[in-house]
Each structure stands twice: as structure tokens, then as C-alpha cells.
Amino acid sequence: GDSVTQMEGPVTLSEEAFLTINCTYTATGYPSLFWYVQYPGEGLQLLLKATKADDKGSNKGFEATYRKETTSFHLEKGSVQVSDSAVYFCALPSYSGAGSYQLTFGKGTKLSVIP
Amino acid sequence: DGGITQSPKYLFRKEGQNVTLSCEQNLNHDAMYWYRQDPGQGLRLIYYSQIVNDFQKGDIAEGYSVSREKKESFPLTVTSAQKNPTAFYLCASSLRQGAAEKLFFGSGTQLSVL
């Protein structure tokens, strides 16, 4: 079945460091791909998405490019801030029959940014 | 402001007890979902509903039940049959069910066993 694999955490970076969180997927066809972020004590919120191959999603300085050759959707940010400390989830929709889809999430990568 | 409200934020369950987690949305979304989050395991889908009076089992429905009598509300009952209920429960909604739909999440309920 469809799945996503993201790098294990936790990841600890100093402020202004470069961030990469790897995500690879296994799927039939070319599904949309998502990154969600969960700040401490809160629910998830959509960070960015890409709906087709070679698309680049971007938001709040984060970027991710949908690469079908390597089945990857790695999350990057050039200069992280303390406020970026959160758990990041890669996700893709899986078809579950009768016209419905379920979002399959990776296990999450916890990022801590220290001043 | 539109959004999803989950209550309570913290909930404690005694042995053999059923407890109900509330989820209300005022986004006029058709689809609603319940996820369970355990440390290091990501999110797992419990139940989802595409429309009022209809719902489907997710990957881990055993020991849980839901209802969808109103478009705005999708309560989750954790029954005594769920032997390991301690987890963070997240409710979500989307405008409709689809492959590119954005999910909106509530702020979660932490359930613990006494």
C-alpha cells in the first residue's frame, strides 16, 4: 500500500542553520504530497503542498519539491528560527475505495532550534 | 473565527468506562476525521465521515465508535473494549473528501487511564 518514510528525529539545530527533513514515498501514480507542522500542544496545520511532479510547494520560508525520479518530497529551509521548533509530518492521500481518500502520515520528525 | 473545537483538552478514564470526546466545526465542511497520535508513531486514522449520517472505519477502529447526526459535530466514544486508550486524539475536517484536500485540525484531547 501507499506509504511515506521520513527521517527519524529528533533534529537539533542552532538558529540560522540550514534544515533538511527527508521524506520518500511509495504510491501508485503521482499523488499530491503534503507537509504538516504541529507546534507544541496543538493540532496539525498544513505547511505546504504540491499536487504534481516537479511542483515546488513553499510557505514561511520552507520549500519542498515533488521529485518523481527519486520519489521524494524533502522539506528545506535556509535559515531556521527558534519559532520553527515543532514536529513535521510528511503525508500523502491513499485511495480507500468508493471515491474516498485517507491521508497517510509519516511518523513525524521533531525539530528543536536553539538560540 | 471559523475552526474546529475539541473538548475537553484533558480527559481521564477509569477501567471499564466509556468516554466521549467532542469535536465541533463551524467551517461548513462535509468531511470529518478522527486520528490517534502516539509518541513516535505518527497519526493513525480511527474513523472518518464524508457526509451526515455516514461514517467509515479507518485503520484502527476497534474499541471506538462515532456518530454523525449533524454536519458540525463528530463525537468519538472510546469504549471499554479499547484496552490501550492512552493517546492524543485529533479531530480534523476538510471541505470534501478528495486527494488534494487540505485538512484542518483541532487542538486535540489527551486521554489518560486512571
mmCIF file of C-alpha atoms in Angstrom:
data_model
loop_
_atom_site.group_PDB
_atom_site.id
_atom_site.type_symbol
_atom_site.label_atom_id
_atom_site.label_comp_id
_atom_site.label_asym_id
_atom_site.label_seq_id
_atom_site.Cartn_x
_atom_site.Cartn_y
_atom_site.Cartn_z
ATOM 1 C CA GLY A 1 0.000 0.000 0.000
ATOM 2 C CA ASP A 2 0.872 3.668 -0.158
ATOM 3 C CA SER A 3 3.305 4.874 2.487
ATOM 4 C CA VAL A 4 5.672 7.663 3.444
ATOM 5 C CA THR A 5 9.007 7.346 5.200
ATOM 6 C CA GLN A 6 10.589 10.345 6.845
ATOM 7 C CA MET A 7 13.890 10.736 8.615
ATOM 8 C CA GLU A 8 13.916 9.884 12.267
ATOM 9 C CA GLY A 9 14.406 12.633 14.757
ATOM 10 C CA PRO A 10 14.889 14.419 16.884
ATOM 11 C CA VAL A 11 16.810 17.052 14.975
ATOM 12 C CA THR A 12 18.512 19.835 16.906
ATOM 13 C CA LEU A 13 19.864 22.886 15.072
ATOM 14 C CA SER A 14 21.249 26.257 16.001
ATOM 15 C CA GLU A 15 19.342 29.340 14.918
ATOM 16 C CA GLU A 16 20.063 30.338 11.284
ATOM 17 C CA ALA A 17 21.216 26.826 10.349
ATOM 18 C CA PHE A 18 20.033 25.078 7.171
ATOM 19 C CA LEU A 19 17.304 22.499 7.591
ATOM 20 C CA THR A 20 16.545 19.384 5.560
ATOM 21 C CA ILE A 21 13.985 16.784 6.589
ATOM 22 C CA ASN A 22 13.886 13.857 4.206
ATOM 23 C CA CYS A 23 10.656 12.273 3.014
ATOM 24 C CA THR A 24 10.251 9.483 0.483
ATOM 25 C CA TYR A 25 7.037 7.878 -0.622
ATOM 26 C CA THR A 26 5.652 4.716 -2.168
ATOM 27 C CA ALA A 27 2.474 5.156 -4.154
ATOM 28 C CA THR A 28 0.559 4.183 -7.225
ATOM 29 C CA GLY A 29 0.623 7.029 -9.702
ATOM 30 C CA TYR A 30 1.520 10.575 -8.711
ATOM 31 C CA PRO A 31 -0.480 11.660 -5.685
ATOM 32 C CA SER A 32 -0.472 15.076 -4.088
ATOM 33 C CA LEU A 33 2.116 15.431 -1.324
ATOM 34 C CA PHE A 34 1.879 17.443 1.861
ATOM 35 C CA TRP A 35 3.926 18.710 4.782
ATOM 36 C CA TYR A 36 2.055 19.403 8.009
ATOM 37 C CA VAL A 37 3.507 21.023 11.138
ATOM 38 C CA GLN A 38 2.488 20.522 14.768
ATOM 39 C CA TYR A 39 3.548 23.134 17.307
ATOM 40 C CA PRO A 40 3.741 22.085 20.963
ATOM 41 C CA GLY A 41 0.342 21.300 22.476
ATOM 42 C CA GLU A 42 -1.551 21.963 19.263
ATOM 43 C CA GLY A 43 -3.106 20.138 16.341
ATOM 44 C CA LEU A 44 -1.522 19.909 12.912
ATOM 45 C CA GLN A 45 -1.664 22.615 10.296
ATOM 46 C CA LEU A 46 -0.830 22.472 6.627
ATOM 47 C CA LEU A 47 2.615 23.916 5.907
ATOM 48 C CA LEU A 48 2.808 23.345 2.154
ATOM 49 C CA LYS A 49 1.741 21.004 -0.597
ATOM 50 C CA ALA A 50 2.497 20.005 -4.186
ATOM 51 C CA THR A 51 -0.101 18.483 -6.463
ATOM 52 C CA LYS A 52 2.014 17.166 -9.338
ATOM 53 C CA ALA A 53 5.526 16.106 -10.225
ATOM 54 C CA ASP A 54 8.161 18.877 -10.330
ATOM 55 C CA ASP A 55 5.891 21.248 -8.394
ATOM 56 C CA LYS A 56 7.507 23.199 -5.603
ATOM 57 C CA GLY A 57 5.457 23.999 -2.529
ATOM 58 C CA SER A 58 6.559 26.897 -0.335
ATOM 59 C CA ASN A 59 5.392 28.725 2.773
ATOM 60 C CA LYS A 60 7.009 30.666 5.647
ATOM 61 C CA GLY A 61 10.474 30.164 4.130
ATOM 62 C CA PHE A 62 10.040 26.396 3.842
ATOM 63 C CA GLU A 63 10.201 24.667 0.477
ATOM 64 C CA ALA A 64 9.713 21.149 -0.858
ATOM 65 C CA THR A 65 9.973 19.887 -4.443
ATOM 66 C CA TYR A 66 7.984 16.916 -5.705
ATOM 67 C CA ARG A 67 10.549 14.671 -7.404
ATOM 68 C CA LYS A 68 9.087 11.614 -9.074
ATOM 69 C CA GLU A 69 12.505 10.286 -10.179
ATOM 70 C CA THR A 70 13.563 9.805 -6.583
ATOM 71 C CA THR A 71 10.000 9.549 -5.118
ATOM 72 C CA SER A 72 10.930 12.243 -2.652
ATOM 73 C CA PHE A 73 9.488 15.405 -1.143
ATOM 74 C CA HIS A 74 12.219 16.712 1.164
ATOM 75 C CA LEU A 75 11.477 19.757 3.330
ATOM 76 C CA GLU A 76 14.094 22.533 3.404
ATOM 77 C CA LYS A 77 14.595 25.927 4.999
ATOM 78 C CA GLY A 78 17.622 28.099 4.537
ATOM 79 C CA SER A 79 17.712 29.687 7.999
ATOM 80 C CA VAL A 80 15.693 28.250 10.873
ATOM 81 C CA GLN A 81 14.383 30.234 13.826
ATOM 82 C CA VAL A 82 13.538 29.212 17.382
ATOM 83 C CA SER A 83 9.868 29.583 16.446
ATOM 84 C CA ASP A 84 10.255 26.742 13.895
ATOM 85 C CA SER A 85 10.631 24.239 16.740
ATOM 86 C CA ALA A 86 7.833 21.738 16.103
ATOM 87 C CA VAL A 87 7.071 18.269 14.755
ATOM 88 C CA TYR A 88 6.913 17.987 10.960
ATOM 89 C CA PHE A 89 4.854 15.345 9.147
ATOM 90 C CA CYS A 90 5.036 14.279 5.532
ATOM 91 C CA ALA A 91 1.743 12.932 4.137
ATOM 92 C CA LEU A 92 0.098 11.586 1.024
ATOM 93 C CA PRO A 93 -3.500 10.615 0.174
ATOM 94 C CA SER A 94 -4.262 6.933 -0.266
ATOM 95 C CA TYR A 95 -7.302 5.781 -2.179
ATOM 96 C CA SER A 96 -9.580 3.783 0.122
ATOM 97 C CA GLY A 97 -12.376 2.899 -2.299
ATOM 98 C CA ALA A 98 -15.775 4.349 -3.210
ATOM 99 C CA GLY A 99 -14.232 7.649 -4.225
ATOM 100 C CA SER A 100 -12.709 8.381 -0.845
ATOM 101 C CA TYR A 101 -9.150 9.082 0.244
ATOM 102 C CA GLN A 102 -7.287 8.834 3.509
ATOM 103 C CA LEU A 103 -4.199 10.836 4.386
ATOM 104 C CA THR A 104 -1.289 8.578 5.293
ATOM 105 C CA PHE A 105 1.200 10.327 7.573
ATOM 106 C CA GLY A 106 4.850 9.698 8.233
ATOM 107 C CA LYS A 107 5.918 9.188 11.842
ATOM 108 C CA GLY A 108 6.943 12.807 12.247
ATOM 109 C CA THR A 109 10.296 14.500 12.788
ATOM 110 C CA LYS A 110 10.776 16.646 15.869
ATOM 111 C CA LEU A 111 12.847 19.771 15.266
ATOM 112 C CA SER A 112 14.345 21.798 18.088
ATOM 113 C CA VAL A 113 16.076 25.081 17.273
ATOM 114 C CA ILE A 114 18.354 26.534 19.939
ATOM 115 C CA PRO A 115 19.356 30.206 20.154
ATOM 116 C CA ASP B 1 -13.394 32.812 13.658
ATOM 117 C CA GLY B 2 -14.022 29.515 11.875
ATOM 118 C CA GLY B 3 -12.336 26.437 13.135
ATOM 119 C CA ILE B 4 -12.518 23.108 14.912
ATOM 120 C CA THR B 5 -13.100 22.874 18.630
ATOM 121 C CA GLN B 6 -12.200 19.773 20.603
ATOM 122 C CA SER B 7 -13.132 19.256 24.213
ATOM 123 C CA PRO B 8 -12.062 18.522 26.811
ATOM 124 C CA LYS B 9 -8.335 19.209 26.460
ATOM 125 C CA TYR B 10 -7.540 16.537 29.059
ATOM 126 C CA LEU B 11 -9.663 13.503 29.919
ATOM 127 C CA PHE B 12 -9.204 10.651 32.352
ATOM 128 C CA ARG B 13 -10.840 7.254 32.017
ATOM 129 C CA LYS B 14 -11.388 4.637 34.672
ATOM 130 C CA GLU B 15 -11.285 0.913 33.955
ATOM 131 C CA GLY B 16 -14.434 -0.308 32.213
ATOM 132 C CA GLN B 17 -15.670 3.175 31.478
ATOM 133 C CA ASN B 18 -16.752 4.629 28.149
ATOM 134 C CA VAL B 19 -15.739 8.225 27.473
ATOM 135 C CA THR B 20 -16.774 10.589 24.696
ATOM 136 C CA LEU B 21 -14.574 13.176 23.039
ATOM 137 C CA SER B 22 -16.281 16.144 21.456
ATOM 138 C CA CYS B 23 -15.453 17.653 18.070
ATOM 139 C CA GLU B 24 -17.340 20.615 16.574
ATOM 140 C CA GLN B 25 -16.569 22.560 13.401
ATOM 141 C CA ASN B 26 -18.070 25.751 12.003
ATOM 142 C CA LEU B 27 -16.264 25.616 8.671
ATOM 143 C CA ASN B 28 -19.230 24.074 6.833
ATOM 144 C CA HIS B 29 -17.020 21.134 5.876
ATOM 145 C CA ASP B 30 -18.562 17.895 4.651
ATOM 146 C CA ALA B 31 -15.799 15.512 5.743
ATOM 147 C CA MET B 32 -14.579 14.886 9.293
ATOM 148 C CA TYR B 33 -11.925 12.578 10.724
ATOM 149 C CA TRP B 34 -10.573 11.188 13.976
ATOM 150 C CA TYR B 35 -6.878 10.369 14.376
ATOM 151 C CA ARG B 36 -4.940 8.833 17.212
ATOM 152 C CA GLN B 37 -1.399 10.062 17.879
ATOM 153 C CA ASP B 38 1.090 8.004 19.891
ATOM 154 C CA PRO B 39 4.681 9.115 20.506
ATOM 155 C CA GLY B 40 6.931 8.080 17.645
ATOM 156 C CA GLN B 41 4.097 6.532 15.631
ATOM 157 C CA GLY B 42 2.652 9.441 13.743
ATOM 158 C CA LEU B 43 -1.090 9.670 13.176
ATOM 159 C CA ARG B 44 -3.402 6.737 12.631
ATOM 160 C CA LEU B 45 -6.937 7.063 11.283
ATOM 161 C CA ILE B 46 -9.727 5.787 13.532
ATOM 162 C CA TYR B 47 -12.928 6.802 11.701
ATOM 163 C CA TYR B 48 -13.970 9.250 9.033
ATOM 164 C CA SER B 49 -17.222 10.636 7.710
ATOM 165 C CA GLN B 50 -17.870 12.055 4.258
ATOM 166 C CA ILE B 51 -21.392 13.210 4.927
ATOM 167 C CA VAL B 52 -24.019 13.402 7.662
ATOM 168 C CA ASN B 53 -25.333 10.012 8.848
ATOM 169 C CA ASP B 54 -22.489 8.150 7.188
ATOM 170 C CA PHE B 55 -19.076 7.113 8.502
ATOM 171 C CA GLN B 56 -16.368 4.600 7.674
ATOM 172 C CA LYS B 57 -13.808 2.692 9.711
ATOM 173 C CA GLY B 58 -10.202 3.700 9.440
ATOM 174 C CA ASP B 59 -7.145 1.634 10.204
ATOM 175 C CA ILE B 60 -7.669 1.243 13.955
ATOM 176 C CA ALA B 61 -11.453 1.410 14.569
ATOM 177 C CA GLU B 62 -11.665 -1.440 17.066
ATOM 178 C CA GLY B 63 -12.741 -0.227 20.510
ATOM 179 C CA TYR B 64 -14.069 3.082 19.191
ATOM 180 C CA SER B 65 -17.440 4.322 17.955
ATOM 181 C CA VAL B 66 -18.646 7.533 16.300
ATOM 182 C CA SER B 67 -21.813 9.264 15.162
ATOM 183 C CA ARG B 68 -22.500 11.988 12.627
ATOM 184 C CA GLU B 69 -26.012 13.267 13.292
ATOM 185 C CA LYS B 70 -25.162 16.877 12.418
ATOM 186 C CA LYS B 71 -22.769 18.291 9.867
ATOM 187 C CA GLU B 72 -20.972 20.292 12.560
ATOM 188 C CA SER B 73 -20.403 17.503 15.060
ATOM 189 C CA PHE B 74 -18.450 14.226 15.029
ATOM 190 C CA PRO B 75 -18.077 12.830 18.580
ATOM 191 C CA LEU B 76 -15.797 9.887 19.301
ATOM 192 C CA THR B 77 -16.547 7.350 22.035
ATOM 193 C CA VAL B 78 -13.672 5.355 23.434
ATOM 194 C CA THR B 79 -15.282 2.186 24.746
ATOM 195 C CA SER B 80 -14.134 -0.180 27.478
ATOM 196 C CA ALA B 81 -13.136 -2.582 24.673
ATOM 197 C CA GLN B 82 -10.210 -0.293 23.823
ATOM 198 C CA LYS B 83 -7.553 -1.743 26.095
ATOM 199 C CA ASN B 84 -4.861 0.833 25.460
ATOM 200 C CA PRO B 85 -6.670 4.162 25.145
ATOM 201 C CA THR B 86 -3.949 6.472 26.421
ATOM 202 C CA ALA B 87 -3.075 8.739 23.490
ATOM 203 C CA PHE B 88 -3.529 12.175 21.983
ATOM 204 C CA TYR B 89 -6.695 12.314 19.870
ATOM 205 C CA LEU B 90 -7.024 14.717 16.974
ATOM 206 C CA CYS B 91 -10.166 15.642 15.098
ATOM 207 C CA ALA B 92 -9.937 17.107 11.594
ATOM 208 C CA SER B 93 -12.183 18.256 8.796
ATOM 209 C CA SER B 94 -11.957 19.027 5.103
ATOM 210 C CA LEU B 95 -14.285 20.758 2.686
ATOM 211 C CA ARG B 96 -14.857 17.419 0.998
ATOM 212 C CA GLN B 97 -13.127 14.094 0.671
ATOM 213 C CA GLY B 98 -10.503 14.255 -2.062
ATOM 214 C CA ALA B 99 -6.927 13.541 -2.972
ATOM 215 C CA ALA B 100 -5.732 17.130 -2.679
ATOM 216 C CA GLU B 101 -7.925 18.365 0.146
ATOM 217 C CA LYS B 102 -6.386 20.358 2.987
ATOM 218 C CA LEU B 103 -7.199 19.089 6.466
ATOM 219 C CA PHE B 104 -7.958 21.456 9.320
ATOM 220 C CA PHE B 105 -7.178 20.100 12.769
ATOM 221 C CA GLY B 106 -8.448 20.800 16.252
ATOM 222 C CA SER B 107 -6.032 21.270 19.136
ATOM 223 C CA GLY B 108 -6.515 17.744 20.438
ATOM 224 C CA THR B 109 -7.623 15.834 23.538
ATOM 225 C CA GLN B 110 -5.135 13.980 25.717
ATOM 226 C CA LEU B 111 -6.797 10.852 27.121
ATOM 227 C CA SER B 112 -5.217 9.032 30.035
ATOM 228 C CA VAL B 113 -6.234 5.980 32.048
ATOM 229 C CA LEU B 114 -6.523 6.265 35.822
#
